[in-house]
Short mmCIF file of C-alpha atoms in Angstrom, two decimals:
data_model
loop_
_atom_site.label_atom_id
_atom_site.label_comp_id
_atom_site.label_asym_id
_atom_site.label_seq_id
_atom_site.Cartn_x
_atom_site.Cartn_y
_atom_site.Cartn_z
CA UNK D 1 145.41 100.67 91.57
CA UNK D 2 142.94 97.82 90.90
CA UNK D 3 139.44 97.91 93.55
CA UNK D 4 138.99 95.27 96.83
CA UNK D 5 136.59 93.55 95.66
CA UNK D 6 134.86 95.52 99.14
CA UNK D 7 134.92 98.29 96.02
CA UNK D 8 133.05 96.10 93.10
CA UNK D 9 130.44 94.88 95.83
CA UNK D 10 129.44 98.86 96.38
CA UNK D 11 128.99 99.05 93.26
CA UNK D 12 127.11 96.68 92.32
CA UNK D 13 125.22 97.13 94.65
CA UNK D 14 123.69 100.79 94.22
CA UNK D 15 123.53 99.26 90.37
CA UNK D 16 120.92 96.51 91.22
CA UNK D 17 119.33 99.17 93.35
CA UNK D 18 118.45 101.01 90.29
CA UNK D 19 117.77 98.99 87.66
CA UNK D 20 115.96 96.01 89.27
CA UNK D 21 112.60 94.81 88.83
CA UNK D 22 109.85 93.93 90.82
CA UNK D 23 109.43 90.47 91.52
CA UNK D 24 106.24 90.34 94.46
CA UNK D 25 104.18 88.49 94.50
CA UNK D 26 99.74 88.70 94.36
CA UNK D 27 99.14 90.76 96.96
CA UNK D 28 97.01 94.32 96.96
CA UNK D 29 99.07 96.26 95.88
CA UNK D 30 100.53 100.08 96.54
CA UNK D 31 103.23 101.03 99.55
CA UNK D 32 103.45 100.14 103.29
CA UNK D 33 104.57 100.93 105.88
CA UNK D 34 106.11 99.20 107.95
CA UNK D 35 109.28 98.09 110.50
CA UNK D 36 112.34 96.31 109.96
CA UNK D 37 111.03 94.33 112.35
CA UNK D 38 108.24 93.42 110.25
CA UNK D 39 110.05 93.00 107.19
CA UNK D 40 112.28 90.00 109.53
CA UNK D 41 108.91 88.79 110.68
CA UNK D 42 107.09 88.51 107.77
CA UNK D 43 109.37 88.17 104.63
CA UNK D 44 106.83 86.08 102.95
CA UNK D 45 104.79 88.13 102.90
CA UNK D 46 106.98 92.07 102.64
CA UNK D 47 108.83 89.80 99.72
CA UNK D 48 109.68 92.41 96.50
CA UNK D 49 106.59 95.20 98.07
CA UNK D 50 106.77 99.11 98.14
CA UNK D 51 107.77 99.43 101.56
CA UNK D 52 108.35 102.85 104.07
CA UNK D 53 110.36 102.26 106.97
CA UNK D 54 111.79 104.66 109.52
CA UNK D 55 115.32 103.82 110.22
CA UNK D 56 118.77 104.40 111.83
CA UNK D 57 121.10 104.39 108.86
CA UNK D 58 124.67 103.78 109.52
CA UNK D 59 128.15 102.89 107.44
CA UNK D 60 129.36 99.62 108.16
CA UNK D 61 132.85 99.86 106.01
CA UNK D 62 131.32 100.35 102.38
CA UNK D 63 127.91 99.09 103.46
CA UNK D 64 125.28 101.34 104.36
CA UNK D 65 123.00 99.27 106.93
CA UNK D 66 119.17 100.21 107.98
CA UNK D 67 119.23 99.63 112.28
CA UNK D 68 116.71 100.01 114.59
CA UNK D 69 116.91 99.22 117.64
CA UNK D 70 117.84 95.60 116.87
CA UNK D 71 116.96 94.95 114.02
CA UNK D 72 119.85 95.67 111.16
CA UNK D 73 119.11 95.65 107.41
CA UNK D 74 121.85 96.22 103.98
CA UNK D 75 119.59 99.17 102.80
CA UNK D 76 120.73 99.77 98.41
CA UNK D 77 120.92 103.55 97.26
CA UNK D 78 120.80 105.33 100.85
CA UNK D 79 124.02 107.84 100.59
CA UNK D 80 125.60 106.80 104.32
CA UNK D 81 126.00 109.08 106.71
CA UNK D 82 130.29 109.40 107.85
CA UNK D 83 131.58 106.40 109.73
CA UNK D 84 130.56 106.22 113.09
CA UNK D 85 127.36 107.81 112.93
CA UNK D 86 123.96 108.06 112.89
CA UNK D 87 121.37 109.08 110.26
CA UNK D 88 117.37 108.37 111.38
CA UNK D 89 115.90 108.56 107.53
CA UNK D 90 113.02 107.27 105.96
CA UNK D 91 113.09 105.12 102.95
CA UNK D 92 111.16 103.85 100.57
CA UNK D 93 111.84 101.33 98.35
CA UNK D 94 111.69 97.48 98.11
CA UNK D 95 111.60 94.59 100.34
CA UNK D 96 113.03 91.41 98.97
CA UNK D 97 114.51 88.58 100.66
CA UNK D 98 117.16 87.43 98.02
CA UNK D 99 116.89 83.98 99.25
CA UNK D 100 113.01 83.93 97.71
CA UNK D 101 115.02 84.28 93.96
CA UNK D 102 115.75 81.40 92.35
CA UNK D 103 120.08 83.09 90.82
CA UNK D 104 118.97 82.26 87.33
CA UNK D 105 115.58 84.48 87.47
CA UNK D 106 116.27 86.71 84.11
CA UNK D 107 114.26 88.67 86.28
CA UNK D 108 117.11 89.64 87.45
CA UNK D 109 119.18 90.20 84.92
CA UNK D 110 121.69 88.79 85.82
CA UNK D 111 122.79 91.16 88.28
CA UNK D 112 125.37 89.84 91.43
CA UNK D 113 123.60 89.38 94.44
CA UNK D 114 125.43 85.85 94.48
CA UNK D 115 128.65 88.25 94.89
CA UNK D 116 126.71 89.96 97.63
CA UNK D 117 126.11 86.73 99.30
CA UNK D 118 129.41 85.41 98.95
CA UNK D 119 131.07 88.44 100.55
CA UNK D 120 128.63 88.25 103.47
CA UNK D 121 127.41 85.14 104.20
CA UNK D 122 130.50 83.26 102.06
CA UNK D 123 128.49 80.73 100.36
CA UNK D 124 127.18 81.03 97.02
CA UNK D 125 123.65 82.93 97.20
CA UNK D 126 121.29 82.93 100.38
CA UNK D 127 119.04 80.30 102.13
CA UNK D 128 115.67 82.09 102.02
CA UNK D 129 115.33 84.62 105.19
CA UNK D 130 119.14 84.54 105.57
CA UNK D 131 119.90 87.68 103.34
CA UNK D 132 117.43 90.80 103.79
CA UNK D 133 117.62 94.08 101.40
CA UNK D 134 115.74 97.35 101.29
CA UNK D 135 116.44 98.57 97.49
CA UNK D 136 115.87 102.34 97.98
CA UNK D 137 113.67 104.93 96.15
CA UNK D 138 113.51 107.57 97.95
CA UNK D 139 114.23 108.87 101.46
CA UNK D 140 113.25 111.99 103.19
CA UNK D 141 113.89 112.40 106.86
CA UNK D 142 112.02 111.47 109.47
CA UNK D 143 109.81 114.45 110.01
CA UNK D 144 109.12 115.19 114.01
CA UNK D 145 105.47 115.73 114.69
CA UNK D 146 103.60 116.08 118.41
CA UNK D 147 100.40 114.03 115.92
CA UNK D 148 99.18 110.50 115.98
CA UNK D 149 98.12 109.55 113.51
CA UNK D 150 98.18 105.18 111.91
CA UNK D 151 101.50 106.15 110.26
CA UNK D 152 103.26 107.26 113.06
CA UNK D 153 102.52 104.33 114.74
CA UNK D 154 103.04 101.73 112.35
CA UNK D 155 106.04 103.65 110.77
CA UNK D 156 107.55 103.91 114.52
CA UNK D 157 105.43 101.53 117.12
CA UNK D 158 108.04 101.65 119.65
CA UNK D 159 107.68 105.11 120.36
CA UNK D 160 103.69 104.36 121.82
CA UNK D 161 103.87 101.28 123.38
CA UNK D 162 101.46 101.10 126.50
CA UNK D 163 100.27 104.61 125.78
CA UNK D 164 96.61 105.88 125.14
CA UNK D 165 96.26 107.16 121.51
CA UNK D 166 93.11 108.33 119.45
CA UNK D 167 93.08 107.49 115.53
CA UNK D 168 91.21 107.40 112.86
CA UNK D 169 91.20 104.81 109.53
CA UNK D 170 88.99 103.35 107.68
CA UNK D 171 87.55 101.17 108.93
CA UNK D 172 88.78 97.07 106.78
CA UNK D 173 87.33 93.89 108.19
CA UNK D 174 89.66 91.16 108.77
CA UNK D 175 91.56 92.07 106.74
CA UNK D 176 89.98 91.73 103.94
CA UNK D 177 92.51 92.99 101.94
CA UNK D 178 95.89 91.88 102.65
CA UNK D 179 96.85 95.26 105.16
CA UNK D 180 99.16 92.91 107.63
CA UNK D 181 100.89 89.79 107.51
CA UNK D 182 98.95 87.38 109.91
CA UNK D 183 95.95 87.55 111.99
CA UNK D 184 96.36 89.76 115.42
CA UNK D 185 94.71 85.97 117.36
CA UNK D 186 92.64 87.76 119.85
CA UNK D 187 88.93 87.17 119.05
CA UNK D 188 86.88 86.48 116.14
CA UNK D 189 85.56 90.88 116.39
CA UNK D 190 89.09 91.62 115.37
CA UNK D 191 89.26 94.14 112.73
CA UNK D 192 92.06 96.60 111.31
CA UNK D 193 92.14 100.28 110.66
CA UNK D 194 93.93 101.55 108.03
CA UNK D 195 94.66 104.97 105.95
CA UNK D 196 96.78 105.94 103.20
CA UNK D 197 99.36 103.36 103.56
CA UNK D 198 99.52 102.23 107.61
CA UNK D 199 97.21 99.62 108.50
CA UNK D 200 97.10 98.30 112.62
CA UNK D 201 94.77 96.14 113.93
CA UNK D 202 92.29 96.97 116.78
CA UNK D 203 91.06 94.27 119.53
CA UNK D 204 89.12 94.30 122.50
CA UNK D 205 85.60 95.58 121.16
CA UNK D 206 83.47 94.78 118.13
CA UNK D 207 82.95 96.99 115.84
CA UNK D 208 79.55 99.27 116.62
CA UNK D 209 78.18 101.72 118.61
CA UNK D 210 75.92 104.57 118.18
CA UNK D 211 74.97 104.71 114.75
CA UNK D 212 76.85 101.67 113.63
CA UNK D 213 77.30 98.24 113.96
CA UNK D 214 80.17 96.76 111.32
CA UNK D 215 80.38 92.95 109.92
CA UNK D 216 84.38 91.78 110.52
CA UNK D 217 83.07 89.50 106.90
CA UNK D 218 81.85 91.64 104.92
CA UNK D 219 83.50 94.65 102.47
CA UNK D 220 80.68 96.08 101.90
CA UNK D 221 80.66 97.53 105.76
CA UNK D 222 84.73 99.32 103.98
CA UNK D 223 83.95 102.09 103.74
CA UNK D 224 82.79 103.02 106.71
CA UNK D 225 85.43 105.36 108.97
CA UNK D 226 85.56 104.72 112.96
CA UNK D 227 88.03 106.53 115.69
CA UNK D 228 89.28 104.25 117.57
CA UNK D 229 90.62 105.08 121.47
CA UNK D 230 92.71 102.54 123.09
CA UNK D 231 95.91 101.85 124.38
CA UNK D 232 98.50 100.94 121.98
CA UNK D 233 100.50 96.98 122.07
CA UNK D 234 102.82 95.48 120.06
CA UNK D 235 102.01 91.58 118.64
CA UNK D 236 103.97 89.41 116.17
CA UNK D 237 106.02 93.16 114.80
CA UNK D 238 102.67 94.32 114.10
CA UNK D 239 100.51 97.35 115.42
CA UNK D 240 97.53 96.47 118.16
CA UNK D 241 95.74 99.09 119.82
CA UNK D 242 93.24 97.75 122.24
CA UNK D 243 90.33 99.43 121.67
CA UNK D 244 88.13 100.98 124.93
CA UNK D 245 86.26 103.33 122.79
CA UNK D 246 84.99 103.60 119.39
CA UNK D 247 82.68 105.90 117.03
CA UNK D 248 82.32 106.67 113.45
CA UNK D 249 84.28 109.39 111.95
CA UNK D 250 84.24 111.65 109.14
CA UNK D 251 86.95 110.82 106.43
CA UNK D 252 89.07 113.26 105.67
CA UNK D 253 88.83 116.11 104.15
CA UNK D 254 89.33 116.05 100.79
CA UNK D 255 92.20 119.88 100.45
CA UNK D 256 91.43 122.87 98.63
CA UNK D 257 93.41 124.48 95.62
CA UNK D 258 96.15 126.55 97.14
CA UNK D 259 97.09 129.43 95.79
CA UNK D 260 100.07 128.70 93.35
CA UNK D 261 103.68 130.73 94.63
CA UNK D 262 106.95 131.09 94.13
CA UNK D 263 108.97 128.09 94.61
CA UNK D 264 111.99 128.73 96.71
CA UNK D 265 115.06 127.71 95.54
CA UNK D 266 116.89 125.03 97.61
CA UNK D 267 121.13 124.31 97.19
CA UNK D 268 123.37 123.55 94.08
CA UNK D 269 122.31 119.73 93.35
CA UNK D 270 125.43 117.61 93.80
CA UNK D 271 126.53 114.47 91.81
CA UNK D 272 125.86 111.87 95.05
CA UNK D 273 127.13 108.34 93.60
CA UNK D 274 128.03 107.42 90.03
CA UNK D 275 128.63 104.21 88.27
CA UNK D 276 131.57 103.48 87.43
CA UNK D 277 133.02 104.49 90.23
CA UNK D 278 135.66 107.11 89.60
CA UNK D 279 138.62 106.33 88.32
CA UNK D 280 136.94 102.11 88.83
CA UNK D 281 139.55 100.32 86.09
CA UNK D 282 138.16 97.29 84.26
CA UNK D 283 134.55 98.16 82.85
CA UNK D 284 132.83 95.73 81.22
CA UNK D 285 132.94 96.88 77.67
CA UNK D 286 128.89 97.02 77.46
CA UNK D 287 128.11 98.96 80.27
CA UNK D 288 126.20 101.74 81.22
CA UNK D 289 127.26 104.61 83.17
CA UNK D 290 124.82 105.98 85.84
CA UNK D 291 125.19 109.31 87.68
CA UNK D 292 122.63 110.09 90.58
CA UNK D 293 122.16 113.49 91.95
CA UNK D 294 121.53 115.25 95.44
CA UNK D 295 118.35 116.92 93.65
CA UNK D 296 115.27 116.17 91.58
CA UNK D 297 117.29 117.99 87.67
CA UNK D 298 115.26 119.28 84.95
CA UNK D 299 115.89 116.83 82.29
CA UNK D 300 115.52 119.45 79.16
CA UNK D 301 118.60 120.62 80.99
CA UNK D 302 120.71 118.08 79.15
CA UNK D 303 120.20 118.38 76.09
CA UNK D 304 123.60 118.92 74.76
CA UNK D 305 125.32 119.46 78.03
CA UNK D 306 127.13 115.19 78.07
CA UNK D 307 130.24 115.18 76.57
CA UNK D 308 131.88 112.10 76.90
CA UNK D 309 135.46 111.12 75.06
CA UNK D 310 138.95 108.63 74.75
CA UNK D 311 141.81 109.65 76.78
CA UNK D 312 144.87 110.88 74.46
CA UNK D 313 147.10 107.91 73.89
CA UNK D 314 150.24 110.84 73.55
CA UNK D 315 151.53 110.92 76.27
CA UNK D 316 151.42 114.96 75.63
CA UNK D 317 147.61 114.50 75.44
CA UNK D 318 146.19 116.95 72.81
CA UNK D 319 143.65 116.10 70.62
CA UNK D 320 144.02 111.69 69.03
CA UNK D 321 143.46 111.09 65.57
CA UNK D 322 143.02 108.04 65.90
CA UNK D 323 140.38 108.35 68.84
CA UNK D 324 137.19 108.20 67.22
CA UNK D 325 133.47 109.05 68.09
CA UNK D 326 131.63 108.00 70.86
CA UNK D 327 128.36 107.58 70.15
CA UNK D 328 125.67 107.25 72.96
CA UNK D 329 122.32 108.89 73.73
CA UNK D 330 121.00 109.48 77.20
CA UNK D 331 118.19 109.45 79.80
CA UNK D 332 116.53 110.95 83.45
CA UNK D 333 114.74 109.41 85.38
CA UNK D 334 113.00 111.04 87.93
CA UNK D 335 112.40 108.58 90.88
CA UNK D 336 115.89 107.87 91.75
CA UNK D 337 117.69 110.43 89.73
CA UNK D 338 119.66 108.76 87.76
CA UNK D 339 121.38 110.74 84.34
CA UNK D 340 122.27 107.04 82.24
CA UNK D 341 123.75 107.69 78.85
CA UNK D 342 124.49 104.62 76.74
CA UNK D 343 126.71 103.81 74.02
CA UNK D 344 125.81 102.16 70.71
CA UNK D 345 128.89 99.65 70.47
CA UNK D 346 130.82 97.97 72.32
CA UNK D 347 133.34 99.99 74.16
CA UNK D 348 137.01 100.32 73.09
CA UNK D 349 139.03 97.98 75.28
CA UNK D 350 142.60 99.14 77.65
CA UNK D 351 141.33 103.11 76.70
CA UNK D 352 140.50 105.87 79.54
CA UNK D 353 137.27 107.13 79.00
CA UNK D 354 135.59 110.48 80.29
CA UNK D 355 131.91 111.86 80.53
CA UNK D 356 131.30 115.69 81.76
CA UNK D 357 128.71 117.24 83.10
CA UNK D 358 128.50 120.55 81.49
CA UNK D 359 127.65 124.09 82.20
CA UNK D 360 123.84 124.39 81.55
CA UNK D 361 122.34 121.04 83.84
CA UNK D 362 120.15 122.19 86.58
CA UNK D 363 118.02 121.49 89.61
CA UNK D 364 113.69 122.36 88.90
CA UNK D 365 114.36 125.80 90.11
CA UNK D 366 116.57 125.91 88.05
CA UNK D 367 119.78 126.15 90.42
CA UNK D 368 122.50 125.01 88.68
CA UNK D 369 124.49 121.30 88.40
CA UNK D 370 128.64 122.75 88.77
CA UNK D 371 130.85 120.98 85.73
CA UNK D 372 131.24 117.40 86.77
CA UNK D 373 133.41 114.41 85.05
CA UNK D 374 134.10 111.10 85.98
CA UNK D 375 136.68 108.43 83.54
CA UNK D 376 137.11 105.02 83.98
CA UNK D 377 139.88 102.72 82.58
CA UNK D 378 137.98 99.45 79.62
CA UNK D 379 138.99 96.43 80.91
CA UNK D 380 137.82 92.66 80.15
#
């Protein structure tokens, strides 16, 4: 039975999230803590960048969306929760305003964003700002912590709005390093405070006090650390602290090396997605099989434990002398927990191909993967 167009779209969405190359502009390197509101409000600033957000993962048909208040965005490679439920996640990945890409951009490798545009918007290609996508590279459950830091403010400002907080960070002048998409616009003394992947605006006080006077235009001053006490506000999707007190702060201490302890074993790994899908039809002859796991895997454990073969043409099954061998090579991509199987030659038309993961494949802590199998039909 053929799959619905939505199943085909879902298949290509997951593949796109695994192999889409970066197409960002020349901005500050590194990941940025953001919100869905800031991504939607400043798509040109975040386009093509690595970001981290906190939001509810919600399943809608075959797609997964990230939802935070009134903001909603398509998420790729985020395991969908059961229908009708939501799961709060911290998602790291690359953000795209698809309309800022060209349909024939060679860096896209022919990925079918046009199919997604047709399905969601009813036209071959989205306009600027019409299709915002977060292609995930990692997800985890949100850790609840009572401590307030720049990072907790940047990821979940709604939880702290109109409250007084005290946080520490590195002085970054008047956005001298492009940490935030736009100025706060309060005064000529506004400055950015940053730490790790998070940044906020500080307004209401000049950056000077007991033993320090910093220049918002001087990069030489950006090595200093400040402790800021003030009330949390929001401006154009950015976090703003209306400062009441400023003081010098010590930079974070370098953590001491900890003695190694035996790693605690986690649950057995599972296959959470594959492309092609199980029992898929009309799979292209030049396809690459991709299998995604729930946990980090031991790359060496795949050696000799992946089998690929055509199904027998004989009605009664059994050995098929006409099947021929299937030559392939495997690559494990640890960042996305994906095993890629690439074939040396194009697959035979109108044949069912089987892929098996055999006993002995393990996660990095030694937990075994149960044997697993996939079959699909090679079409046009």
